[in-house]
Short mmCIF file of C-alpha atoms and ligand atoms in Angstrom, two decimals:
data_model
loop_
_atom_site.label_atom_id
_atom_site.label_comp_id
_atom_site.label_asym_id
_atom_site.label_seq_id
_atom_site.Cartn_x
_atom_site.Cartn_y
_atom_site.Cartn_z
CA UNK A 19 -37.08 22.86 -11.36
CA UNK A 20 -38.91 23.13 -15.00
CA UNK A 21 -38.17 25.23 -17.28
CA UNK A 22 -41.17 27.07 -16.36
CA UNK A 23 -40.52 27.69 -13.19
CA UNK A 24 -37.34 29.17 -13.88
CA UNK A 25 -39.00 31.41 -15.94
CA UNK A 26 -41.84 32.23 -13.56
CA UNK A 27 -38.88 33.19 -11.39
CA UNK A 28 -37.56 34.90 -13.97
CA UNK A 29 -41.14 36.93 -14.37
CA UNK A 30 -41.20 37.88 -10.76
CA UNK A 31 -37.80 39.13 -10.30
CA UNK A 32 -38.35 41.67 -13.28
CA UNK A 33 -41.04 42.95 -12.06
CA UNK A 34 -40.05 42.87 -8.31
CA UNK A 35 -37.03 45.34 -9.78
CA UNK A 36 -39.04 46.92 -13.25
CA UNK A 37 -42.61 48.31 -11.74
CA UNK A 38 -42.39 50.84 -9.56
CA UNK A 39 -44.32 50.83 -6.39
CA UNK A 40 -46.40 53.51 -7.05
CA UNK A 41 -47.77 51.86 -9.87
CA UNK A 42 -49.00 48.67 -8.35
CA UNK A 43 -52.19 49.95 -7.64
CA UNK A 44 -55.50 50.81 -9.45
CA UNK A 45 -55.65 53.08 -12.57
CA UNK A 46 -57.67 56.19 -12.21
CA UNK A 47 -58.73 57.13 -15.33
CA UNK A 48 -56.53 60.14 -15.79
CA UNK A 49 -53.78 58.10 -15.04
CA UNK A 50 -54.41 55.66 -18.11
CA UNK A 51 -51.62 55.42 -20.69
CA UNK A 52 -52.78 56.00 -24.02
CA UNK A 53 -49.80 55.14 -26.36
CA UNK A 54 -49.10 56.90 -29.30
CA UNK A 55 -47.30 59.81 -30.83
CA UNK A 56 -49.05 62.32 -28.38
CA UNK A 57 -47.93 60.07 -24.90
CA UNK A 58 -48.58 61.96 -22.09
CA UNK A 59 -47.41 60.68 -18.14
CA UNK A 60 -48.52 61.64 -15.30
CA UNK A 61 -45.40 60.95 -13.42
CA UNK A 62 -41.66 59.77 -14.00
CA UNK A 63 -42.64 56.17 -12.31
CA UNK A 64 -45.48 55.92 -15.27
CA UNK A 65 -42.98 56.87 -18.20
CA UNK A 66 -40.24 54.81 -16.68
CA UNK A 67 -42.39 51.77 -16.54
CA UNK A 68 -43.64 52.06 -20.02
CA UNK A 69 -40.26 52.08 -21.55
CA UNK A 70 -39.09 48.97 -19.42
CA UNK A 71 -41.85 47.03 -20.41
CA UNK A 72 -41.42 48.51 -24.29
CA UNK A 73 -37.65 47.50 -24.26
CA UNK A 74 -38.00 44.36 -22.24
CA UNK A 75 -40.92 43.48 -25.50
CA UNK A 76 -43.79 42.88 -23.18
CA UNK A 77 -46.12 45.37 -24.97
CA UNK A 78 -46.95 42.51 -26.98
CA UNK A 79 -45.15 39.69 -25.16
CA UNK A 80 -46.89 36.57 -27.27
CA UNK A 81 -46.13 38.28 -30.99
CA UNK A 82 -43.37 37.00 -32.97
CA UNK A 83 -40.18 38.67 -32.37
CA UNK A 84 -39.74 39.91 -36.27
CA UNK A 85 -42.71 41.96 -35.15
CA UNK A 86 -41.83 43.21 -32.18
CA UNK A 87 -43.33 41.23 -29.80
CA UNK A 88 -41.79 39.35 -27.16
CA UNK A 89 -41.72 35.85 -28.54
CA UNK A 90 -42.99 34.02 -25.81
CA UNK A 91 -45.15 30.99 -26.01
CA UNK A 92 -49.12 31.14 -24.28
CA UNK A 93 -48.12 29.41 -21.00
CA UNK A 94 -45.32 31.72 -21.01
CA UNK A 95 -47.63 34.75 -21.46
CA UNK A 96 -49.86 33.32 -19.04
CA UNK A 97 -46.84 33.36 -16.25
CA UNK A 98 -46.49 36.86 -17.56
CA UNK A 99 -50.01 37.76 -16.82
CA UNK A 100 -50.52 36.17 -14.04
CA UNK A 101 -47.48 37.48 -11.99
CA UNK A 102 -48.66 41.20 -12.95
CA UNK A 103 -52.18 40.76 -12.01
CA UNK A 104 -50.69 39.01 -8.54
CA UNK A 105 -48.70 42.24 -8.33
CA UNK A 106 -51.85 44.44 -9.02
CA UNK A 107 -48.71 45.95 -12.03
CA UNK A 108 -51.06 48.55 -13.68
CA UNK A 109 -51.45 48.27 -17.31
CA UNK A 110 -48.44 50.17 -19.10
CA UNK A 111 -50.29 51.51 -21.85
CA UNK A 112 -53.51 51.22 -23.14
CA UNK A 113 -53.53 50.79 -26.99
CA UNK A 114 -56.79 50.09 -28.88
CA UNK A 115 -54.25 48.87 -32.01
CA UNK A 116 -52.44 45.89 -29.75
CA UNK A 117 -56.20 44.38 -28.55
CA UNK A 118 -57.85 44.48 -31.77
CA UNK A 119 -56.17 45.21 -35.15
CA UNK A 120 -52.93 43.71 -34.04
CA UNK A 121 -54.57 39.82 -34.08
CA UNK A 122 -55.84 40.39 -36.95
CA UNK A 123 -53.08 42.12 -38.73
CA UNK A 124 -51.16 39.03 -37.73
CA UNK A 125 -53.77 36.50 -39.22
CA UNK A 126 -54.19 38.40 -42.67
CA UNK A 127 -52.04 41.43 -43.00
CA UNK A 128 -49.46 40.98 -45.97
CA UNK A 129 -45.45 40.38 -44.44
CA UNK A 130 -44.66 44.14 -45.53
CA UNK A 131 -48.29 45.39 -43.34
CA UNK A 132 -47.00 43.89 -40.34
CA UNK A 133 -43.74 45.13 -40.25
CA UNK A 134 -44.80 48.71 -41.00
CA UNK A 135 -47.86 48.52 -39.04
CA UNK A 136 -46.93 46.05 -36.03
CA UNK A 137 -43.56 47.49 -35.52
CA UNK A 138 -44.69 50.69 -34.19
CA UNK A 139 -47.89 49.48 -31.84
CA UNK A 140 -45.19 47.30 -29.98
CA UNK A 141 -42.93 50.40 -29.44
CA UNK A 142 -45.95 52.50 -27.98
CA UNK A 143 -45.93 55.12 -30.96
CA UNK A 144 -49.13 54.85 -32.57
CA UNK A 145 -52.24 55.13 -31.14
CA UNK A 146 -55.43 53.41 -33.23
CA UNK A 147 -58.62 54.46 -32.66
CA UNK A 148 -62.09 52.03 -34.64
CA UNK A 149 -64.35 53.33 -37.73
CA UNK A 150 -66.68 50.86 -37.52
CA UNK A 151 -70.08 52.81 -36.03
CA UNK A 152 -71.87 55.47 -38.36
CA UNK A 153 -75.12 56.93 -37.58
CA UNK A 154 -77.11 54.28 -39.55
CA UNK A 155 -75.23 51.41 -38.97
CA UNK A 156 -74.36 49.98 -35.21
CA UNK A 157 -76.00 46.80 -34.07
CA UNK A 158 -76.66 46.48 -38.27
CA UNK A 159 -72.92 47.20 -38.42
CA UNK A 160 -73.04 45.47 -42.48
CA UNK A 161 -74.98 48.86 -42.94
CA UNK A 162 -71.92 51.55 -43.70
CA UNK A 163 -72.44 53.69 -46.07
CA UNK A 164 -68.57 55.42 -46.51
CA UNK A 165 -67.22 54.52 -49.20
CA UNK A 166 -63.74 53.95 -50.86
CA UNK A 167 -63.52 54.35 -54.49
CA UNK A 168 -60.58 52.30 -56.13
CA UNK A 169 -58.27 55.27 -57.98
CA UNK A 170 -55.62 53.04 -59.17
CA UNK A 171 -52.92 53.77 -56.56
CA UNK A 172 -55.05 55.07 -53.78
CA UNK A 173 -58.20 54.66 -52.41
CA UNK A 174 -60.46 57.97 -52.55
CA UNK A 175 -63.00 57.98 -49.07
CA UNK A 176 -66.01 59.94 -48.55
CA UNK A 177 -68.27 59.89 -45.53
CA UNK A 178 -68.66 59.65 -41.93
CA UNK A 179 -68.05 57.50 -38.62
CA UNK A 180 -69.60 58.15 -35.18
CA UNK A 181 -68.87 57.29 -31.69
CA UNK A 182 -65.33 56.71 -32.39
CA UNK A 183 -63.40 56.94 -29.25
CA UNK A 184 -60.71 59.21 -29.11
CA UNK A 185 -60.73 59.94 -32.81
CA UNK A 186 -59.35 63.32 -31.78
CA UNK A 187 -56.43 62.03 -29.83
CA UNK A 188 -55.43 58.74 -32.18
CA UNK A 189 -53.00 58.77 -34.59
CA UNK A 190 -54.09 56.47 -37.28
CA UNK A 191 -58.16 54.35 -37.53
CA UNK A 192 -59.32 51.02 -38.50
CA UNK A 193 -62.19 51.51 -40.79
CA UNK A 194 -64.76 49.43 -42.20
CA UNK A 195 -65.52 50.83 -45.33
CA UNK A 196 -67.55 50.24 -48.60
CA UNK A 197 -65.77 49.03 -51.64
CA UNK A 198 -68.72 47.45 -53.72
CA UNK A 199 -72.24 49.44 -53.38
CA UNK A 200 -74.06 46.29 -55.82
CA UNK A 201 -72.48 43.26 -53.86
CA UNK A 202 -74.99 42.01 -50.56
CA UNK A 203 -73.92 44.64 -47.89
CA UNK A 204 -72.05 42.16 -46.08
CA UNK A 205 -69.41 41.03 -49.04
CA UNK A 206 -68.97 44.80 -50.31
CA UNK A 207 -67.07 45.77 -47.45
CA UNK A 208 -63.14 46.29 -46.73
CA UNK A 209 -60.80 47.03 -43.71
CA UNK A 210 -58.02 49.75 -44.24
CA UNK A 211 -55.79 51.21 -42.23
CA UNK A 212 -56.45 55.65 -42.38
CA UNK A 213 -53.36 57.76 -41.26
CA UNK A 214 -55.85 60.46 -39.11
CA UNK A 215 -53.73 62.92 -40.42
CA UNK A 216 -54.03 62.70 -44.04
CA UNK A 217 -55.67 65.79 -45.85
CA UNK A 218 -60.08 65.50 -45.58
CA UNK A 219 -60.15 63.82 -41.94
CA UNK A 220 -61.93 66.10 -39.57
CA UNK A 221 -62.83 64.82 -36.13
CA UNK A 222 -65.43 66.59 -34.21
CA UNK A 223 -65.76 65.92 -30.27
CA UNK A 224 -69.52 65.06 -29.08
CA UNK A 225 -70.23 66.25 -25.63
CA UNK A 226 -71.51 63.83 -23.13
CA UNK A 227 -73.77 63.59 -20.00
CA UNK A 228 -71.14 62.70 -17.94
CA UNK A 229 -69.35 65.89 -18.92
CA UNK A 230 -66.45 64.43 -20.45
CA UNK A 231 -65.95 63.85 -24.53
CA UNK A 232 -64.82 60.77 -25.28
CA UNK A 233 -66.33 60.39 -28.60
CA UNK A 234 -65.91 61.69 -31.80
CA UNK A 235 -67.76 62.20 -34.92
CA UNK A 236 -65.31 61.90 -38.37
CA UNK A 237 -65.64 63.13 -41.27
CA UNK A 238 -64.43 61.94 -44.53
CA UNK A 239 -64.01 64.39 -47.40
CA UNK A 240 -61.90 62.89 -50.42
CA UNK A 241 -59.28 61.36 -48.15
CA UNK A 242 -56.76 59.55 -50.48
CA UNK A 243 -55.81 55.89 -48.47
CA UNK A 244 -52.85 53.88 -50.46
CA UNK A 245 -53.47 50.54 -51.84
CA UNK A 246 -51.01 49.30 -49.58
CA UNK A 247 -53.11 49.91 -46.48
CA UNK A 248 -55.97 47.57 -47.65
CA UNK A 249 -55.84 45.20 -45.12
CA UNK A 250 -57.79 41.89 -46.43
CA UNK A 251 -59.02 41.49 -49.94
CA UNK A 252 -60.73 43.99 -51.28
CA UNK A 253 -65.02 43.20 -50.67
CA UNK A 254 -63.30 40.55 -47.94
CA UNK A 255 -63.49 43.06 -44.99
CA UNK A 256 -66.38 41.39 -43.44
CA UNK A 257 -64.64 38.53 -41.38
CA UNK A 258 -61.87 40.61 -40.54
CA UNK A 259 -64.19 42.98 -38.65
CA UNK A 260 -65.98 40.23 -36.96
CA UNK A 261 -62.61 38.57 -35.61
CA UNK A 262 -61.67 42.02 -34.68
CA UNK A 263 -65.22 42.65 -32.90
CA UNK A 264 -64.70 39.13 -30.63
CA UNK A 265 -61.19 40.80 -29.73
CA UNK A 266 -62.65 43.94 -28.53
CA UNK A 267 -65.30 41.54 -26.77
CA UNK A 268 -62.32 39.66 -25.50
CA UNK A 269 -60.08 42.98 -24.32
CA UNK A 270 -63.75 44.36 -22.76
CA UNK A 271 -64.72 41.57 -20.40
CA UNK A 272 -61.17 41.07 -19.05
CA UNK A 273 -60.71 44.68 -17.76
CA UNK A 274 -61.54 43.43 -13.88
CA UNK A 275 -59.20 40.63 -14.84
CA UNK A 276 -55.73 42.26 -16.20
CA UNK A 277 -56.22 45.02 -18.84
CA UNK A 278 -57.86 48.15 -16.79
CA UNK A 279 -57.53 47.13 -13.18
CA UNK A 280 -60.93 47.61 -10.78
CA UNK A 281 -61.11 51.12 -9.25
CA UNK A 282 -64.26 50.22 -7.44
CA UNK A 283 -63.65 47.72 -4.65
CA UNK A 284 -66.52 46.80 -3.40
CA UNK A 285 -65.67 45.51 0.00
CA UNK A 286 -63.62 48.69 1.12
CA UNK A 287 -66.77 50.63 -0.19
CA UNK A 288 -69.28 49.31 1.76
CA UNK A 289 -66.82 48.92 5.12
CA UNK A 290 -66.19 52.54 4.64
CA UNK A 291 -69.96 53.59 4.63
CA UNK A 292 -71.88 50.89 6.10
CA UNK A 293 -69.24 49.08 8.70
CA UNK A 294 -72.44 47.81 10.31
CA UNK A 295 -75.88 46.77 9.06
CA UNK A 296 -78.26 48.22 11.84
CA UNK A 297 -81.94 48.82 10.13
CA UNK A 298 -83.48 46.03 7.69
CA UNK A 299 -82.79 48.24 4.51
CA UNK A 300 -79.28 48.15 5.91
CA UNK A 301 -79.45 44.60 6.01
CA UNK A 302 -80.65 43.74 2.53
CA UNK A 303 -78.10 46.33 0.94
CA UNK A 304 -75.14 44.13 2.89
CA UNK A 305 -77.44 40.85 1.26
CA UNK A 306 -77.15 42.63 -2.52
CA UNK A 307 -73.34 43.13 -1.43
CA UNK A 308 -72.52 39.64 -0.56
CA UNK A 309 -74.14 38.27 -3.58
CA UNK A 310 -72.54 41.00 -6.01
CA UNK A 311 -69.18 40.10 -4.60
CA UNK A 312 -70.01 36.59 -5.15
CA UNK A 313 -70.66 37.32 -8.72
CA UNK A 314 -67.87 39.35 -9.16
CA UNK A 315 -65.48 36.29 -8.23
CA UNK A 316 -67.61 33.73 -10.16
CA UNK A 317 -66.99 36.22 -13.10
CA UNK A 318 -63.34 36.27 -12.91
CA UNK A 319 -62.82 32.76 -12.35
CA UNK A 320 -64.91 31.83 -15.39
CA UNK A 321 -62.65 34.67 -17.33
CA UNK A 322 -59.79 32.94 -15.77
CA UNK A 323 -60.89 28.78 -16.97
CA UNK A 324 -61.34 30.42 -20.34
CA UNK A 325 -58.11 31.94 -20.90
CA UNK A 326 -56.74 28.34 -19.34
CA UNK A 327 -59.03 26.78 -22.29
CA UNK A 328 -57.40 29.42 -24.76
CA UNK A 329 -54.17 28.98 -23.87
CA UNK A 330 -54.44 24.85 -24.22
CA UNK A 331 -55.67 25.15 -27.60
CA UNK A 332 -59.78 25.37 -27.35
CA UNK A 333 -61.93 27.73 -29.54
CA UNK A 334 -63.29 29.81 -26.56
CA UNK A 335 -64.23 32.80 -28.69
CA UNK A 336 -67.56 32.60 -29.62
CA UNK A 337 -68.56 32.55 -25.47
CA UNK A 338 -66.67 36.00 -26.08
CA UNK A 339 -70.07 37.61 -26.16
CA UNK A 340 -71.05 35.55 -23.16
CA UNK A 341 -68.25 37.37 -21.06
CA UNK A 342 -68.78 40.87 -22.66
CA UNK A 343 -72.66 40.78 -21.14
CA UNK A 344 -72.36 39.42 -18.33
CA UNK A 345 -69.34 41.80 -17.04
CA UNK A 346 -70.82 44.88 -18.26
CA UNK A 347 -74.23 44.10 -17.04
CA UNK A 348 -72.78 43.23 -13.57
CA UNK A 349 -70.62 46.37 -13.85
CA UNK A 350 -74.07 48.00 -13.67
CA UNK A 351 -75.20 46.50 -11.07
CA UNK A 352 -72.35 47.02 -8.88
CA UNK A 353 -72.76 50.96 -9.40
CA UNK A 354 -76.24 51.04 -8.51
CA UNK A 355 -75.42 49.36 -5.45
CA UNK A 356 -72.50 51.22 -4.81
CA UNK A 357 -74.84 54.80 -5.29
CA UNK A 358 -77.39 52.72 -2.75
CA UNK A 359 -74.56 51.97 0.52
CA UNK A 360 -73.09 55.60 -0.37
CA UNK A 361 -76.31 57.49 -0.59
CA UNK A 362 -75.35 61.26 -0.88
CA UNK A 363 -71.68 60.50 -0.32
CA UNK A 364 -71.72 58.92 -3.93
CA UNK A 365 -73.01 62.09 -5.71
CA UNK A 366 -69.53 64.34 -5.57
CA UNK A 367 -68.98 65.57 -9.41
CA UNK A 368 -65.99 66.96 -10.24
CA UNK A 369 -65.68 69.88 -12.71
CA UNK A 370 -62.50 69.94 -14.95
CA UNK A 371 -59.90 72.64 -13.15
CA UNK A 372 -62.01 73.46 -9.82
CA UNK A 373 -61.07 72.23 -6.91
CA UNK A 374 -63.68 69.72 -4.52
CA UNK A 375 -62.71 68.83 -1.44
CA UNK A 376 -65.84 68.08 0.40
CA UNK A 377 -65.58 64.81 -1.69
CA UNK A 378 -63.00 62.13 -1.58
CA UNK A 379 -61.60 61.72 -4.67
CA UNK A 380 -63.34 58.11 -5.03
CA UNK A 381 -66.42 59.79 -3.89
CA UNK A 382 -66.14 61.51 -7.08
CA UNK A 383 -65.51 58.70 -9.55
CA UNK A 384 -68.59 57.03 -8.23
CA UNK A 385 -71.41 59.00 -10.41
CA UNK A 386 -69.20 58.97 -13.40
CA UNK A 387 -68.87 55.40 -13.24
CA UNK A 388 -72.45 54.49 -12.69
CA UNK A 389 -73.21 56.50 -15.69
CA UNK A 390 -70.14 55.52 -18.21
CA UNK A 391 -71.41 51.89 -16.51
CA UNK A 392 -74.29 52.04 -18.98
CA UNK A 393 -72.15 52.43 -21.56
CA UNK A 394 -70.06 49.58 -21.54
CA UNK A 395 -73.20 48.09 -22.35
CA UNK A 396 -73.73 49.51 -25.64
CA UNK A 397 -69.60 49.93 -26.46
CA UNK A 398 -68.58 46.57 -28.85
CA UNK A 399 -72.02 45.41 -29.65
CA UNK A 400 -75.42 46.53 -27.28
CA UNK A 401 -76.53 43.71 -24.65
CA UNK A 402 -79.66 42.69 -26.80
CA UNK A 403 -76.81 42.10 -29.57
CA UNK A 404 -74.95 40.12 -27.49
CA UNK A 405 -78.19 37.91 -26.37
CA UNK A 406 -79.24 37.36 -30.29
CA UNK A 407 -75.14 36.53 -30.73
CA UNK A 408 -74.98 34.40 -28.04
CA UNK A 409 -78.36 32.71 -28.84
CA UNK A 410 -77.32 32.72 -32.79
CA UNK A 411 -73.39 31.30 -32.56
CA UNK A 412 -73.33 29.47 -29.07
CA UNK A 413 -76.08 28.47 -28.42
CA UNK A 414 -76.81 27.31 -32.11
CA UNK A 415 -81.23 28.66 -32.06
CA UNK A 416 -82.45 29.24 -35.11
CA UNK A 417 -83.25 32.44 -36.95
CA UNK A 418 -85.95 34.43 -35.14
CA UNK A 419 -89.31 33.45 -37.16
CA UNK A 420 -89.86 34.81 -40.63
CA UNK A 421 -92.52 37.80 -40.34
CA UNK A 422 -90.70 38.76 -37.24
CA UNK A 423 -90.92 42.37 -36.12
CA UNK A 424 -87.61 42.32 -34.74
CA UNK A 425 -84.13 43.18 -36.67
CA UNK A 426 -81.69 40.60 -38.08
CA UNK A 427 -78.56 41.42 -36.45
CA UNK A 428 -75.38 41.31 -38.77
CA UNK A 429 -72.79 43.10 -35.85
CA UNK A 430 -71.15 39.27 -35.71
C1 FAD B 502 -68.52 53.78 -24.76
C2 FAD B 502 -68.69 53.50 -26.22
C3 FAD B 502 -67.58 53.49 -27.02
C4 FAD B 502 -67.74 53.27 -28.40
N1 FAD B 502 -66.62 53.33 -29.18
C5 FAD B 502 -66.74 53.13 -30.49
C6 FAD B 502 -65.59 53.22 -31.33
O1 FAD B 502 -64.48 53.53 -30.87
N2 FAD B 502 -65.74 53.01 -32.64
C7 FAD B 502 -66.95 52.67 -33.19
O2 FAD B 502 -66.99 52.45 -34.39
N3 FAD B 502 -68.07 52.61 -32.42
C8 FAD B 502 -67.99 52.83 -31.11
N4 FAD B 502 -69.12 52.77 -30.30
C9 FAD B 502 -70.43 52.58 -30.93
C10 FAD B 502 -71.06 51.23 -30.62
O3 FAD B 502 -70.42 50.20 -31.31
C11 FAD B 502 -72.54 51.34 -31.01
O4 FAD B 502 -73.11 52.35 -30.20
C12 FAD B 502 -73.28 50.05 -30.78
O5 FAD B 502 -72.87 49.08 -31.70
C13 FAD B 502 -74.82 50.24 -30.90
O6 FAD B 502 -75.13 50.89 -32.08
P1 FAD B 502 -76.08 52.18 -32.11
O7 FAD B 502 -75.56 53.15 -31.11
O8 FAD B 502 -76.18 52.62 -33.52
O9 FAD B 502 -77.49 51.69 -31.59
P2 FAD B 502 -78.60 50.94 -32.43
O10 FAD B 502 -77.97 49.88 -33.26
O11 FAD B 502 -79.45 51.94 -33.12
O12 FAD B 502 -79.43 50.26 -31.29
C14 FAD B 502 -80.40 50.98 -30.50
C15 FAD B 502 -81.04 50.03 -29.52
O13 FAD B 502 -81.73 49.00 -30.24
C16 FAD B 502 -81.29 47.72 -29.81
N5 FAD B 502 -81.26 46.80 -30.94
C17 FAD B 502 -80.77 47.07 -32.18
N6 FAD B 502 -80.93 45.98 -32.97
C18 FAD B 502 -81.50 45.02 -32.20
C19 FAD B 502 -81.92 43.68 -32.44
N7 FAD B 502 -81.77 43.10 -33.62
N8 FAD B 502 -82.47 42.97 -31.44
C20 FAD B 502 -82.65 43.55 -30.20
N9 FAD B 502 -82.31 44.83 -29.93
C21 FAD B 502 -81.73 45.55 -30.91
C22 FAD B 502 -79.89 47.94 -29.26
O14 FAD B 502 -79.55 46.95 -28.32
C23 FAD B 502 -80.02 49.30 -28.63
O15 FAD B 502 -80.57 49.18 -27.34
C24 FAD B 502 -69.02 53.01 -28.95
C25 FAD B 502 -70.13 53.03 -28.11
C26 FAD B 502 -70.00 53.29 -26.77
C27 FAD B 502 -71.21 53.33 -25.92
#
């Protein structure tokens, strides 16, 4: 036996004995792990599996050990990921820090950034939440306006962020902010690393349609930021934040694959509501079925040869964008067809604190989703972004025509 398979054996005795039952299922959304100072569980199975998989390293199983991670090489991490998405093992924390600023604290944080900054996303204390958006500058993300003023010891910031997820609920932010105000906009810009609860930062909730606030608004008002959490060279933020943008592209179109797994089954949906087509619209909504299932598999086979490529070595992240439209745009369409087979059944809506039973509770998740659907198709870069991307980095097309009336997109 290789040494691999000893530790694949390895792999699925630990889990076999390490995640509890009850957590080898789907993740409803309040049931997601946010980790951080603030971690809250739902139940004693939740908790207990997020400190076996904490202790055991596997947070952050490929990092380097001095970091906290779990040392292991990619096929070894591959095992890892494998056996856990076999096992439908739910996620044991969702942290915002490990998928994005963690890779890129590893490829240019200083030794002393990644011990003090690494250390604790690996133990599940912090939880990170991205300034990158403000209200004139998404798509043209080279367009921020906050600024940091070099004090000497400290950096002094002044302005705002929007659509920051969870700003009220993370402990620390990653924030794109601008060091040089004569420089080009894209080489005056700098990554640092904000402690949310330094004097000056003031996060305000924004209400949304689907009746839950996930976003924030933050406000800047003479925050002092040590030197010491520059991460980069100062006016060198700019690659930085485009390596972390293809991570967040990378984290987004592998949810249906390991990170958040799929609440929506689509087979068991339209079995439950439609067991058997019996008028021609019937018939057509089983057609859109078969070939949204179909693209659903194609999807996570593709997501599956790329990680392969990844893993033996191959630059696979510019096709990053590739993955993060095609999911999200398919999530859409999987919705919509789900509202279709379930007709009224689909339109449950649960109000925080009152009770619903006419409505299952997946009957209730089904609106929400179809409407947070649409915005995993704006979150990490807008569609049309990822098209002009895609068309721009992958595809290698030129420039669109001088005297065009569309945009030059700087997001990546
Ligand atoms: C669920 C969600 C979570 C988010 N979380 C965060 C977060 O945590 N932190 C953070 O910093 N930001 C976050 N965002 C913000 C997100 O990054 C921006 O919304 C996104 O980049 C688009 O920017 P915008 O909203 O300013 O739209 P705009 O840039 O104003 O775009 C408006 C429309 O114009 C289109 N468009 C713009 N330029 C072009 C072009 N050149 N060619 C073709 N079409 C174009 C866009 O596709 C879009 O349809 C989040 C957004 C969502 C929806």
């Amino acid at each position: 036996m290789s040494d691999m398979d000893l530790f694949k054996n390895d792999v699925k005795q630990w889990l076999e004995e390490n995640c509890p039952h009850s957590l080898r299922t789907p993740t409803p959304e309040n049931e997601l792990v946010w980790g951080g100072k603030n971690v809250n569980f739902v139940t004693q199975d939740m908790r207990d599996w997020f400190e076996r998989m904490r202790d055991k390293r596997w947070f952050c199983p490929g990092w380097p050990s001095e970091y906290g991670g779990g040392g292991l090489s990619a096929t070894e991490v591959n095992i890892l990921e494998k056996e856990m998405l076999r096992m439908r093992c739910r996620p044991p924390q969702i942290n915002l820090g490990i998928w994005m600023l963690g890779p890129v604290l590893l490829k240019y944080g200083t030794e002393e950034q990644k011990k003090r900054l690494l250390l604790p996303m690996t133990q599940g204390e912090v939880r990170w939440c991205q300034g990158f958006s403000e209200p004139n500058a998404g798509s043209d993300l080279a367009n921020i306006r906050t600024s940091a003023v070099d004090m000497g010891d400290h950096f002094l910031v002044n302005g705002s962020k929007i659509w920051t997820s969870y700003g009220d609920k993370s402990d620390w932010m990653y924030a794109l902010v601008r060091t040089d105000n004569n420089a080009s906009k894209h080489a005056g810009i700098s990554l640092l690393a904000l402690d949310m609860a330094s004097a000056g930062v003031t996060p305000k909730t924004i209400d949304l349609i689907s009746g839950k606030s996930t976003f924030c608004e933050v406000f800047f008002d003479n925050v002092k930021v040590p030197k010491d959490n520059l991460i980069g060279d100062v006016n060198g933020g700019w690659p930085l934040a485009k390596l972390l943008l293809q991570h967040e592209r990378s984290a987004m179109s592998k949810f249906g694959e390991f990170s958040l797994p799929n609440h929506f089954h689509l087979k068991t949906f339209v079995n439950d509501y439609m067991p058997k087509p019996h008028t021609v619209s019937e018939t057509i909504l089983h057609a859109r079925t078969v070939v949204c299932d179909m693209e659903e598999r194609i999807f996570n086979l593709t997501v599956q040869r790329m990680g392969e490529e990844a893993r033996s070595g191959k630059d696979v992240f510019p096709t990053m964008s590739i993955m993060k439209y095609a999911h999200s745009e398919q999530e859409k369409v999987k919705f919509e067809l789900l509202l279709d087979v379930m007709g009224y059944r689909a339109l449950g809506w649960q109000l925080d604190g009152c009770a619903n039973d006419s409505f299952s509770e997946q009957e209730l998740s089904v609106t929400r989703g179809w409407l947070n659907s649409f915005t995993q198709t704006i979150a990490g870069g807008s569609s049309e972004v990822q098209l002009n991307v895609i068309a721009k980095r992958v595809l290698n097309l030129p420039d669109s025509k001088a005297g065009s009336s569309v945009k030059k997109v700087t997001t990546s």
